[in-house]
Short mmCIF file of C-alpha atoms and ligand atoms in Angstrom, two decimals:
data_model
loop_
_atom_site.label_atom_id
_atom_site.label_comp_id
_atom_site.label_asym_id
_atom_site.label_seq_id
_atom_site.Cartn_x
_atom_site.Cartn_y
_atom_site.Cartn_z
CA UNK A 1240 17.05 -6.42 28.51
CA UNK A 1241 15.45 -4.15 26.14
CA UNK A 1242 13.24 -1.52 27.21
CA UNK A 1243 11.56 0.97 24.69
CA UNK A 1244 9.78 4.10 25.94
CA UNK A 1245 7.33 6.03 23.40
CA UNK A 1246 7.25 9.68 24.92
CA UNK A 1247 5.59 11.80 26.13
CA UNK A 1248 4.08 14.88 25.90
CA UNK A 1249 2.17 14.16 22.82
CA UNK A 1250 -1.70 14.59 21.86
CA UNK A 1251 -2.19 18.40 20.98
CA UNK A 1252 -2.42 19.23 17.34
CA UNK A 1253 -0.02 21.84 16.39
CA UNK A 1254 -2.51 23.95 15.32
CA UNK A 1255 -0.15 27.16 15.29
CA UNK A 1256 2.45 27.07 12.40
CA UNK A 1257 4.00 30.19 13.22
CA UNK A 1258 4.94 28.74 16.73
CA UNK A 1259 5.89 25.52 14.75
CA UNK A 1260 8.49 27.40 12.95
CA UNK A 1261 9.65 29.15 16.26
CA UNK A 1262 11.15 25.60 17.19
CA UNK A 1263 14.77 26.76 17.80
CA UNK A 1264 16.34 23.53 16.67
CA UNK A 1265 19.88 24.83 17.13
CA UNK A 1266 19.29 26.14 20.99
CA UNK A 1267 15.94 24.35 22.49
CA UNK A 1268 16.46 22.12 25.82
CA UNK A 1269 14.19 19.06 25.40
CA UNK A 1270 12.98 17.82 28.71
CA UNK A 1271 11.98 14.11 28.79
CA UNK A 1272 11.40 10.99 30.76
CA UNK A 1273 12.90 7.83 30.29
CA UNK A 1274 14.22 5.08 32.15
CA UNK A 1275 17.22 5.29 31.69
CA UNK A 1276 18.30 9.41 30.44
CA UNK A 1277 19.70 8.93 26.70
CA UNK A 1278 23.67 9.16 26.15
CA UNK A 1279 22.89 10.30 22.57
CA UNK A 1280 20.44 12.70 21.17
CA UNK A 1281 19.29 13.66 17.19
CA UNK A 1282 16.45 15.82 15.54
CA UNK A 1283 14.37 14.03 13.30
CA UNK A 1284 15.73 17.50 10.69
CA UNK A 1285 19.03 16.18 11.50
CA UNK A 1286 18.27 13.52 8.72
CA UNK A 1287 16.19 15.40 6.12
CA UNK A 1288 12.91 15.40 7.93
CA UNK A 1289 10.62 18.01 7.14
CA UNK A 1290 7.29 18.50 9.35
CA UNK A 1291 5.78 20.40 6.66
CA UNK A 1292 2.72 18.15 6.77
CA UNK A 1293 3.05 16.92 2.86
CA UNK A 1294 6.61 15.91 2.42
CA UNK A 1295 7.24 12.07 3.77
CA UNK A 1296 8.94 11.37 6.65
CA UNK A 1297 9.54 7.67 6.28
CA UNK A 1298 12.91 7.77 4.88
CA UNK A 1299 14.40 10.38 7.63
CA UNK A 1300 12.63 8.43 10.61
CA UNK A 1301 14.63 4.67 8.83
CA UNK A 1302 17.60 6.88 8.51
CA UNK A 1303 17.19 8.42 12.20
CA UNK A 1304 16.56 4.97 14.11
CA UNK A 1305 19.16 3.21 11.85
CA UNK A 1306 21.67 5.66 13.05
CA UNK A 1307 20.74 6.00 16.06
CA UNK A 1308 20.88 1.52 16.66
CA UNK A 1309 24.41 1.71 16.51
CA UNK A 1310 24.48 3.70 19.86
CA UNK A 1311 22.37 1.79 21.63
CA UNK A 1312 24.73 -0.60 23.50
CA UNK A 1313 26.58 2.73 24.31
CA UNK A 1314 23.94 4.50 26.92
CA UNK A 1315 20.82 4.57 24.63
CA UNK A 1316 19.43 7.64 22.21
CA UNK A 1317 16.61 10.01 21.99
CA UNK A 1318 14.82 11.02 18.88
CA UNK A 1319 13.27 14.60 18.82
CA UNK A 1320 10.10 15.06 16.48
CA UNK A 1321 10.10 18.95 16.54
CA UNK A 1322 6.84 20.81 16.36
CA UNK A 1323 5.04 20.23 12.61
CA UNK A 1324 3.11 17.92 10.99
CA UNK A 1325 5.37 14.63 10.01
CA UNK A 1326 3.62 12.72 7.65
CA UNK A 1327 5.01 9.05 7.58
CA UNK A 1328 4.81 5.81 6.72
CA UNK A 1329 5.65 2.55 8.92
CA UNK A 1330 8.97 2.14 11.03
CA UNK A 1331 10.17 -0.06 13.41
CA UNK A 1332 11.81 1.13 17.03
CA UNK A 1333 14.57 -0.26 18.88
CA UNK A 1334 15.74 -1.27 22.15
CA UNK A 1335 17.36 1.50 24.70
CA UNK A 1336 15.41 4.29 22.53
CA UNK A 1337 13.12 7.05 23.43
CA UNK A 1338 10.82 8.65 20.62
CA UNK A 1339 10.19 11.60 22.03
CA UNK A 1340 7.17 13.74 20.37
CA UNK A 1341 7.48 17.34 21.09
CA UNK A 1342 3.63 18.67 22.80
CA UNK A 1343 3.33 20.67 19.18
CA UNK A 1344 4.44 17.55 16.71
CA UNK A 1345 1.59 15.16 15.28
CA UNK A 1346 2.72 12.80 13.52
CA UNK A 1347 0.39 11.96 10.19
CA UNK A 1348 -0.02 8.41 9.09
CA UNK A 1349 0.48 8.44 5.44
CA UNK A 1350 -2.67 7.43 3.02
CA UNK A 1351 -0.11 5.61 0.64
CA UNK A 1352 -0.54 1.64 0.98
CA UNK A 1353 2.54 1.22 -0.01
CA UNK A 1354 4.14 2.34 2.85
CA UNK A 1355 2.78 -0.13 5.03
CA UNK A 1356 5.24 -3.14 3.53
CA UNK A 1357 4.11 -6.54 4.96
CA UNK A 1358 6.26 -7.78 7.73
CA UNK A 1359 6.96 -11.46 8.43
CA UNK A 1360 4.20 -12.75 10.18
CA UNK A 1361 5.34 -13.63 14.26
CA UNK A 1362 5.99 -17.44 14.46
CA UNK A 1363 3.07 -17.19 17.09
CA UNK A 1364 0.72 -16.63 14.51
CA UNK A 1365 1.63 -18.55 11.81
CA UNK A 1366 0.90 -16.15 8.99
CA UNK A 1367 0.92 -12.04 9.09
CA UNK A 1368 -1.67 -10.33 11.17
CA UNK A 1369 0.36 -8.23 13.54
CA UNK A 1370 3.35 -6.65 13.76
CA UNK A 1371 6.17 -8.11 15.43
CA UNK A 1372 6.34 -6.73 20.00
CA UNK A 1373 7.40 -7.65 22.89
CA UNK A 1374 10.06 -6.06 25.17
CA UNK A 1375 9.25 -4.17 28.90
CA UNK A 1376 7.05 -1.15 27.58
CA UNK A 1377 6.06 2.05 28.67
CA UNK A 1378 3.43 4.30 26.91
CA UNK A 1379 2.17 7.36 28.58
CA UNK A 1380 0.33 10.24 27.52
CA UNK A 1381 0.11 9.41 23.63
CA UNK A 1382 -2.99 10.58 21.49
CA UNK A 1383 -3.88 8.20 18.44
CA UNK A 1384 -6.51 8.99 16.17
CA UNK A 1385 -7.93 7.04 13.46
CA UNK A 1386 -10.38 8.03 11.30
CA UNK A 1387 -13.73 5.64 12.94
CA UNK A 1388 -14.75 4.10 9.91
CA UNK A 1389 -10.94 2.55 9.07
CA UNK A 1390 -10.92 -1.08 9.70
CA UNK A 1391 -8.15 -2.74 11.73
CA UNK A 1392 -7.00 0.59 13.41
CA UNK A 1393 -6.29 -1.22 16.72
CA UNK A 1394 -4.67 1.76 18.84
CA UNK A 1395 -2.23 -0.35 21.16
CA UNK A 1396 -1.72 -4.15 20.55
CA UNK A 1397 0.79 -5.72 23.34
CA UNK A 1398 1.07 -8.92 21.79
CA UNK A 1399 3.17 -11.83 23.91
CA UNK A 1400 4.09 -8.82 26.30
CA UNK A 1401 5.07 -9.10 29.60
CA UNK A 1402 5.79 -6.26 32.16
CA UNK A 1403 3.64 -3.47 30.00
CA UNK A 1404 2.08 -0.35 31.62
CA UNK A 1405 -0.50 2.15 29.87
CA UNK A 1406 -1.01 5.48 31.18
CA UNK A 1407 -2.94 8.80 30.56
CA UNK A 1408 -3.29 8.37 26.83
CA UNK A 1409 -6.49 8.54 24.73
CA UNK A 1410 -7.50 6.40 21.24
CA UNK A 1411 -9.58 7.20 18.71
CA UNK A 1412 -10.21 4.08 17.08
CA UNK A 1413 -12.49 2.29 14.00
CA UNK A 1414 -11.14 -1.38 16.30
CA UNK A 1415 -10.05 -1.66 19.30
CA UNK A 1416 -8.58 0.95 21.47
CA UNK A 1417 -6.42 -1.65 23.15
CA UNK A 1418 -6.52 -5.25 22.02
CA UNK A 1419 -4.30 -7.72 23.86
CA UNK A 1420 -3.26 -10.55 22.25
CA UNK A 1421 -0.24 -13.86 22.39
CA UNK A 1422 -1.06 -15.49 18.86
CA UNK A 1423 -3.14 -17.77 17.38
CA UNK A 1424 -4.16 -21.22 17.41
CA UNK A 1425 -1.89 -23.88 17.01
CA UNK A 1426 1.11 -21.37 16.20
CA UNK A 1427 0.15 -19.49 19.55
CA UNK A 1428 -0.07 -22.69 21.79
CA UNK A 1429 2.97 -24.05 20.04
CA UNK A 1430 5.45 -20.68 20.71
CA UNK A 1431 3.17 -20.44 24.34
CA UNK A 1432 4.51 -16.96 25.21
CA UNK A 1433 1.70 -14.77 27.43
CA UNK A 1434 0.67 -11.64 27.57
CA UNK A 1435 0.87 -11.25 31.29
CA UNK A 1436 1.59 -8.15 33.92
CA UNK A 1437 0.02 -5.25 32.23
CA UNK A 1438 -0.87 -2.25 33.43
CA UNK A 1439 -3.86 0.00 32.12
CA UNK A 1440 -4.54 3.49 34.53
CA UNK A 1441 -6.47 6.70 32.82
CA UNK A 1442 -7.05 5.74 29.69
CA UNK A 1443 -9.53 7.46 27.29
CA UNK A 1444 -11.05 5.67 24.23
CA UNK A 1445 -14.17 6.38 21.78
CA UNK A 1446 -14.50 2.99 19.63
CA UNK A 1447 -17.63 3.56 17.88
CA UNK A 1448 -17.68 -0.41 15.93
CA UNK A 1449 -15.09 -2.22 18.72
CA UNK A 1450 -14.19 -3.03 22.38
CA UNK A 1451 -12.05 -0.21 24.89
CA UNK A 1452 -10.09 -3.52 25.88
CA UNK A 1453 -10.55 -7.08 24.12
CA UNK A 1454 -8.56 -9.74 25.59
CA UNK A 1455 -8.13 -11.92 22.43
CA UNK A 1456 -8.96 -12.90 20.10
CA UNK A 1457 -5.58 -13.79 18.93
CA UNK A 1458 -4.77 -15.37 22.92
CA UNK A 1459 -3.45 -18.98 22.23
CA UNK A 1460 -0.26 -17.86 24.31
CA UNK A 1461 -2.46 -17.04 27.10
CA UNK A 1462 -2.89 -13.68 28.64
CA UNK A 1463 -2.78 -13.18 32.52
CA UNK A 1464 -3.09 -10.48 34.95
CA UNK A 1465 -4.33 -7.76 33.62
CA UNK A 1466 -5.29 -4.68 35.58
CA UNK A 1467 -6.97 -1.80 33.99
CA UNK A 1468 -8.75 0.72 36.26
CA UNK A 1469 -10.02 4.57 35.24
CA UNK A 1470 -11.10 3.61 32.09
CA UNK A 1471 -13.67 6.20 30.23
CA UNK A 1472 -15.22 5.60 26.79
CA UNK A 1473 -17.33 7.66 25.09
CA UNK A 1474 -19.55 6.53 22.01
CA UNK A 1475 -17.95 3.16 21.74
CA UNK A 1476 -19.21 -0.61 20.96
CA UNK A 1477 -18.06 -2.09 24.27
CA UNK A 1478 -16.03 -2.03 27.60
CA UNK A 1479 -13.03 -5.14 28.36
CA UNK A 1480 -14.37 -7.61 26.07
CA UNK A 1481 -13.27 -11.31 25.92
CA UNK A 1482 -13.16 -12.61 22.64
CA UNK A 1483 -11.77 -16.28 21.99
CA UNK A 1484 -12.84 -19.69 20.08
CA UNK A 1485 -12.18 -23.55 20.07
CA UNK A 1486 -8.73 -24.13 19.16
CA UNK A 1487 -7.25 -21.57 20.80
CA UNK A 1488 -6.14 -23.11 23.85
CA UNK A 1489 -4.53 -21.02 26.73
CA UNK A 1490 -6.28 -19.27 29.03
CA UNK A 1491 -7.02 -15.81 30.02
CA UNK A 1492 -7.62 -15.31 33.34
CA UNK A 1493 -6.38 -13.30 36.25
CA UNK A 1494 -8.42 -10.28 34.89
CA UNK A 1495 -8.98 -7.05 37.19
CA UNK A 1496 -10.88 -4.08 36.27
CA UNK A 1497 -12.25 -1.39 38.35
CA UNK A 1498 -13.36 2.10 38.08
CA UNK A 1499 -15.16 2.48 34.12
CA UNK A 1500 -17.10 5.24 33.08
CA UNK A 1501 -18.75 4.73 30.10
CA UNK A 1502 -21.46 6.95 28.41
CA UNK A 1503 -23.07 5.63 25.02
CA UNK A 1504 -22.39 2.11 24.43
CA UNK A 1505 -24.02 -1.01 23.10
CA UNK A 1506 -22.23 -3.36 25.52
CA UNK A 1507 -20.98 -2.49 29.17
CA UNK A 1508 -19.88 -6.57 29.59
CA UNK A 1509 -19.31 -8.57 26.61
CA UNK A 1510 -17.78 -12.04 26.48
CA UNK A 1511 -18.06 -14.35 23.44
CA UNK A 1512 -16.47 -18.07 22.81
CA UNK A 1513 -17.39 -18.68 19.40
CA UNK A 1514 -15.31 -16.12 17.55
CA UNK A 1515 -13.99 -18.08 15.17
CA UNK A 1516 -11.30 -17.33 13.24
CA UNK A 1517 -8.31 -19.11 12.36
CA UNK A 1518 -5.46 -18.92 10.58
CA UNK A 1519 -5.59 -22.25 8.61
CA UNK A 1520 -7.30 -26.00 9.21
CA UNK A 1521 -4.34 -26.97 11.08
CA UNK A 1522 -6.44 -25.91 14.68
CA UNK A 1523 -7.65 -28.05 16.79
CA UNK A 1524 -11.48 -27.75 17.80
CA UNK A 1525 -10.65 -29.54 20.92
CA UNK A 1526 -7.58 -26.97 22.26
CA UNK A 1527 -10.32 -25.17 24.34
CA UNK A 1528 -9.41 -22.14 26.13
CA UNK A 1529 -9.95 -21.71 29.92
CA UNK A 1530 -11.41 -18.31 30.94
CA UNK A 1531 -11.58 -18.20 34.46
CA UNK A 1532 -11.10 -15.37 37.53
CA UNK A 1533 -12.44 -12.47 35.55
CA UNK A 1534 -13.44 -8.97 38.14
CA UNK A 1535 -15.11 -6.02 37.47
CA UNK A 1536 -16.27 -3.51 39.77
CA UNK A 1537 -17.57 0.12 40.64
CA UNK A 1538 -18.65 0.81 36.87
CA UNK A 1539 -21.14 3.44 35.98
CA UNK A 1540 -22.56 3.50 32.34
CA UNK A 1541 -25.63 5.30 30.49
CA UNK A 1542 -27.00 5.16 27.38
CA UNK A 1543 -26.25 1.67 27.33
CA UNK A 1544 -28.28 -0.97 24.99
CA UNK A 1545 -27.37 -4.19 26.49
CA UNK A 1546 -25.82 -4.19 29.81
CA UNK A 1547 -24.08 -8.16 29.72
CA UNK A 1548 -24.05 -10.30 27.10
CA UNK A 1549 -21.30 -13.24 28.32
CA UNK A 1550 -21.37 -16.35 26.07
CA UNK A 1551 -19.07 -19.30 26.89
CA UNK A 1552 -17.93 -22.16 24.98
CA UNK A 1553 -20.35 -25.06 25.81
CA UNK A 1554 -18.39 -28.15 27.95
CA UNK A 1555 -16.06 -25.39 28.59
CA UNK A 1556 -17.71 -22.34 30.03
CA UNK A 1557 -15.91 -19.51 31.56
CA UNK A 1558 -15.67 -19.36 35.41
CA UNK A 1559 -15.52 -17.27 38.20
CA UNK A 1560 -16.53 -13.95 37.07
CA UNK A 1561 -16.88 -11.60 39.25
CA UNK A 1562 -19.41 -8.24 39.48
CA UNK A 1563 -19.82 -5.85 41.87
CA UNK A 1564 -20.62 -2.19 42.16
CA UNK A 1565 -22.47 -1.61 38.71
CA UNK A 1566 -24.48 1.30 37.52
CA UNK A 1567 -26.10 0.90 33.83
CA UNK A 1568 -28.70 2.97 32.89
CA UNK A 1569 -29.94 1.39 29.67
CA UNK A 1570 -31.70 3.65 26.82
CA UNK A 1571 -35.20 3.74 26.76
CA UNK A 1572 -36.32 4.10 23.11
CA UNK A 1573 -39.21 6.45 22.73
CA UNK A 1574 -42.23 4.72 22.12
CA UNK A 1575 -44.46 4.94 18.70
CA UNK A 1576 -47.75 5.69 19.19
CA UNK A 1577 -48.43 2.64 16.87
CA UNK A 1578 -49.29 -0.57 19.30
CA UNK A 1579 -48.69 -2.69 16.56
CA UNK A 1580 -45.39 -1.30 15.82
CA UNK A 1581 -45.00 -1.82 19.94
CA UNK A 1582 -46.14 -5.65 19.70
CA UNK A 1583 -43.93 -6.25 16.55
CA UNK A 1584 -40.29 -5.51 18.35
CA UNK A 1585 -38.74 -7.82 19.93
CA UNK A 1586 -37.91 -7.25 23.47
CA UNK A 1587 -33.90 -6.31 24.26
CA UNK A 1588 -32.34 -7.87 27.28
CA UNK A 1589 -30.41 -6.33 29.67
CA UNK A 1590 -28.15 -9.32 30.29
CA UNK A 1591 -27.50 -12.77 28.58
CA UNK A 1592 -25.71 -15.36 29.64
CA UNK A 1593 -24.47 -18.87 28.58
CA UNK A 1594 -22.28 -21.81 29.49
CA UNK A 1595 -20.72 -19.15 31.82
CA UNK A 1596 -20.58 -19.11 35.84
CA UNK A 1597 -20.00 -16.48 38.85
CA UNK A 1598 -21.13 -13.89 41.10
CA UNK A 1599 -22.40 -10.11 41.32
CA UNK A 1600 -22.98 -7.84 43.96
CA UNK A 1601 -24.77 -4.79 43.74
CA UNK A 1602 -25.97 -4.89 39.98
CA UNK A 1603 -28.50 -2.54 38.11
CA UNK A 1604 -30.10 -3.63 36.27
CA UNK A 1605 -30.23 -7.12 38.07
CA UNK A 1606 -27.92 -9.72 36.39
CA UNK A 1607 -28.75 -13.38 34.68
CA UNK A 1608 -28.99 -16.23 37.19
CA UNK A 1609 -25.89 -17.75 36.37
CA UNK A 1610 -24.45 -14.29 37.99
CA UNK A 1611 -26.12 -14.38 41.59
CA UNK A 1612 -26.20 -11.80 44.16
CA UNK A 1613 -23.25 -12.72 46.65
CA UNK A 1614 -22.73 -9.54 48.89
CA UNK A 1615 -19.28 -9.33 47.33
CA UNK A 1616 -16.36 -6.97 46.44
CA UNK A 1617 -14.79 -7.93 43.74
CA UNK A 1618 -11.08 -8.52 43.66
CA UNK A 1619 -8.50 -6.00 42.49
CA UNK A 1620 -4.53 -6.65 43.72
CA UNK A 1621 -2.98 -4.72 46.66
CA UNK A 1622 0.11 -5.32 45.17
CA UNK A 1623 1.92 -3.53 42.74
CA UNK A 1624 3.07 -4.91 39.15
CA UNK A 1625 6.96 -4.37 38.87
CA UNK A 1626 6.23 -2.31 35.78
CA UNK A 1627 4.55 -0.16 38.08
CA UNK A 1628 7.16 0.84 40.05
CA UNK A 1629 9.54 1.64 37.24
CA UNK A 1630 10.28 5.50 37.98
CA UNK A 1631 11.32 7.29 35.30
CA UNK A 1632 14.14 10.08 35.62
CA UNK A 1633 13.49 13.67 34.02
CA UNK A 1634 16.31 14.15 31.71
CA UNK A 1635 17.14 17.41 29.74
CA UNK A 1636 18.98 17.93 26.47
CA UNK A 1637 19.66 20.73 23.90
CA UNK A 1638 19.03 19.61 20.50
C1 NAG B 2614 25.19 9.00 12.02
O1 NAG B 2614 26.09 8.44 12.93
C2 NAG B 2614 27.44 8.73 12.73
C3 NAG B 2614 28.24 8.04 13.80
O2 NAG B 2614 28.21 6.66 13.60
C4 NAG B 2614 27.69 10.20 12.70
O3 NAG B 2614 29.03 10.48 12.46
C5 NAG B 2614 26.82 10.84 11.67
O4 NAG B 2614 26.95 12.26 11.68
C6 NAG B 2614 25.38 10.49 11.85
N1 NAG B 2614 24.55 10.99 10.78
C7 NAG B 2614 23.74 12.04 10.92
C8 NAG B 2614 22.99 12.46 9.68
O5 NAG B 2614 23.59 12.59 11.96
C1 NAG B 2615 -19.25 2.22 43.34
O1 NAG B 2615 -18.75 2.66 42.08
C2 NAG B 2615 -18.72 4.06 41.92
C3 NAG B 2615 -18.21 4.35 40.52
O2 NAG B 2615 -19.15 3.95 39.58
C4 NAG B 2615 -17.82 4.68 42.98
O3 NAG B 2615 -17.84 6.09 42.85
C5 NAG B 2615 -18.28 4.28 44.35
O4 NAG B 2615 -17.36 4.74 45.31
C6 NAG B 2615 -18.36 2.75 44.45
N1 NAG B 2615 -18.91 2.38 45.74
C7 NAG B 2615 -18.24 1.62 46.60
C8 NAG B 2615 -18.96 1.31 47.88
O5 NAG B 2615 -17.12 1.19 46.36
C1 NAG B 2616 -27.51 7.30 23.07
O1 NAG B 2616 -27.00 6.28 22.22
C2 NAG B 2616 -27.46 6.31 20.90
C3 NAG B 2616 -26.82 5.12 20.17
O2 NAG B 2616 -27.17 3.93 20.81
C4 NAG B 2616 -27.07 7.61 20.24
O3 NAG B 2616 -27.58 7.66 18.93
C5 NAG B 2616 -27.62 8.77 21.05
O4 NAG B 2616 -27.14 9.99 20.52
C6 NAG B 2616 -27.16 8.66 22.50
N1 NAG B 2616 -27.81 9.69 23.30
C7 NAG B 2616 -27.13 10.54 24.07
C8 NAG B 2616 -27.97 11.52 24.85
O5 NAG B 2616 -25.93 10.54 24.15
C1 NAG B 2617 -28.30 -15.17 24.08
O1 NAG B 2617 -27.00 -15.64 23.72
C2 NAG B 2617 -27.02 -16.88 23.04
C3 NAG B 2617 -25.58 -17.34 22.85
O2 NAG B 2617 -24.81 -16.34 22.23
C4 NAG B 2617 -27.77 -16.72 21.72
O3 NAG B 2617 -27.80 -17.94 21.05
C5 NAG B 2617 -29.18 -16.22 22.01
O4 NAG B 2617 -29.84 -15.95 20.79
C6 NAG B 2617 -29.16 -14.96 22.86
N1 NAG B 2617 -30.52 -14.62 23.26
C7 NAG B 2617 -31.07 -13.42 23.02
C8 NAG B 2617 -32.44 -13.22 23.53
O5 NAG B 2617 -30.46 -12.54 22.43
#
């Protein structure tokens, strides 16, 4: 089975080029985690890479990976990105391969379109929107920034994924900081592979125009048990939103979240059936999705604007929601001193809610009645996810 593992140890700028340049290539031991320690090992220099923050990188990291594929049925290979600033374009990884990015390496997405080449689109989608995943994955303690205001900067997508686990990373993001997805429409329904045993823990995310985790849109595969707890979010649009349409099929359900800290955002809870979007007329307005078994609890938020807004499909609304434990204090705009200004605006509402159905427990600000107050903790599994219990072995090398 293929497993990929994106290392480690990445997130601080290399500020320092002198210490850059102190990278002893020839003699440095690279410590690293994997789950399975790497027969084979190369520097990204090895292949003409230079981390010099201008030349491209795109070529050396092909030539690297390509290389490095035709060890991987014989006990797997590392990559080292030394210390600098490796500008590149798009590449694909590969099975029984660990990118490892050395604490001092950033890599720098290249401003060039052209070296983003379209990919062929997944046959779960029916045309090109995302790139091709799958696999067991593990991601832990990666940094990605985009700039805010770049569209359709997702940070993580695991797309018809199952057995995925997320750990102490932080995104940056102008979308979503995690979107989960298993294709769309009648493509998605059709190829009917989930998303389905992922695992979220300490994740960091400022999405200033986007969701910290949307389930969907793209979901005609279904997505299912999902666990995300210690989420924080700083100056973002919303917390685990649910996006999905008519036509999508599928379900999502078997959702878990607990433990979100959120200060400054527009939506703490934020569900919406009529998305729209589809990838041709093909769809079929009656494939309705079923969004059902959805927890949150212990949540604290301020400087919110609207605490729920959950909109189901109508004939097909989404079911047994679940929130407990929640803390929102929403922002009180100063008032003008001008009554008719006052009169004029319209009133905000903590929490609206349509065609869906559920409890809470313990809500501030009080919830919509289709949420009533159950004296209940909401559910998050005992159990752990196999993905969880993957440990990985500290391997060393000299590069
Ligand atoms: C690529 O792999 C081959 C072994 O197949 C090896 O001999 C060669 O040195 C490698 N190229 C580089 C640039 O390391
Ligand atoms: C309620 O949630 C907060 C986090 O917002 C947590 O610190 C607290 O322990 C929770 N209370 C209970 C009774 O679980
Ligand atoms: C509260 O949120 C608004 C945006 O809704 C933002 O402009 C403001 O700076 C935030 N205030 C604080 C104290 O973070
Ligand atoms: C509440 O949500 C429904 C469905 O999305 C929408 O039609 C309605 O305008 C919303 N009400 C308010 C007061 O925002």
């Amino acid at each position: 089975m293929g497993k990929i593992l994106i290392c480690l140890a990445l997130g601080l700028l290399c500020l320092d080029l002198a210490e850059c340049r102190n990278f002893k290539i020839d003699t440095e031991k690279v410590e690293y985690s994997a789950i399975n320690c790497r027969k084979h090992s190369a520097v990204l220099t090895d292949f003409g890479g230079k981390g010099d923050g201008k030349t491209s990188n795109t070529d050396a990291f092909k030539a690297a990976i390509a290389n490095l594929s035709k060890v991987s049925s014989d006990g797997g290979a590392l990559l080292v990105v030394p210390p600098g600033k490796w500008l590149t374009g798009s590449f694909d990884l590969i099975s029984y391969f660990t990118l490892y990015i050395h604490k001092d390496a950033v890599l720098l997405a290249s401003q060039e379109e052209s070296d983003y080449p379209l990919i062929d689109p997944l046959p779960s989608y029916g045309r090109g929107r995302d790139a091709a995943g799958k696999r067991d994955v593990i991601i832990e303690y990666l940094t990605i920034i985009a700039p805010v205001d770049s569209p359709n900067t997702d940070g993580i997508n695991p797309d018809s994924c199952t057995n995925t686990r997320i750990r102490d990373s932080f995104v940056v993001s102008g979308d979503d900081c995690i979107a989960v997805k298993s294709g769309w429409d009648e493509y998605g329904i059709k190829f009917g592979k989930p998303t389905q045993h992922l695992s979220i823990k300490r994740f960091t995310c400022i999405s200033p125009d986007s969701a910290v985790i949307a389930l969907g849109s793209e979901m005609s595969g279904g997505i299912q048990d999902v666990r995300a707890e210690e989420i924080y979010a700083l100056n973002s649009q919303s917390g685990v939103r649910i996006k999905t349409a008519p036509g999508r099929g599928a379900y999502v359900k078997d959702i878990y979240v607990r433990n979100l800290n959120f200060d400054t955002i527009k939506y703490v809870f934020w569900m919406t059936g009529a998305y729209g979007s589809h990838p041709d007329d093909g769809y079929d307005p009656n494939a309705l999705p079923q969004v059902t078994n959805i927890n949150f609890k212990d949540v604290f938020a301020k400087n919110v604007t609207y605490v729920g807004d959950l909109s189901g499909i109508q004939g097909d609304p989404f079911t047994g929601i679940c929130i407990s434990n929640v803390t929102a204090e929403v922002a009180t705009k100063k008032k003008s001193v001008n009554l008719y200004e006052n009169a004029k605006k319209k009133v905000k509402l903590p929490w609206n809610c349509t065609d869906i159905g559920g409890v809470s427990s313990r809500v501030s600000p009080t919830p919509c009645d289709l949420l009533p107050e159950k004296q209940v903790d909401c559910a998050f599994p005992g159990d752990t996810l196999p993905i969880d219990t993957v440990v990985l072995k500290t391997c060393s090398v000299g590069v």
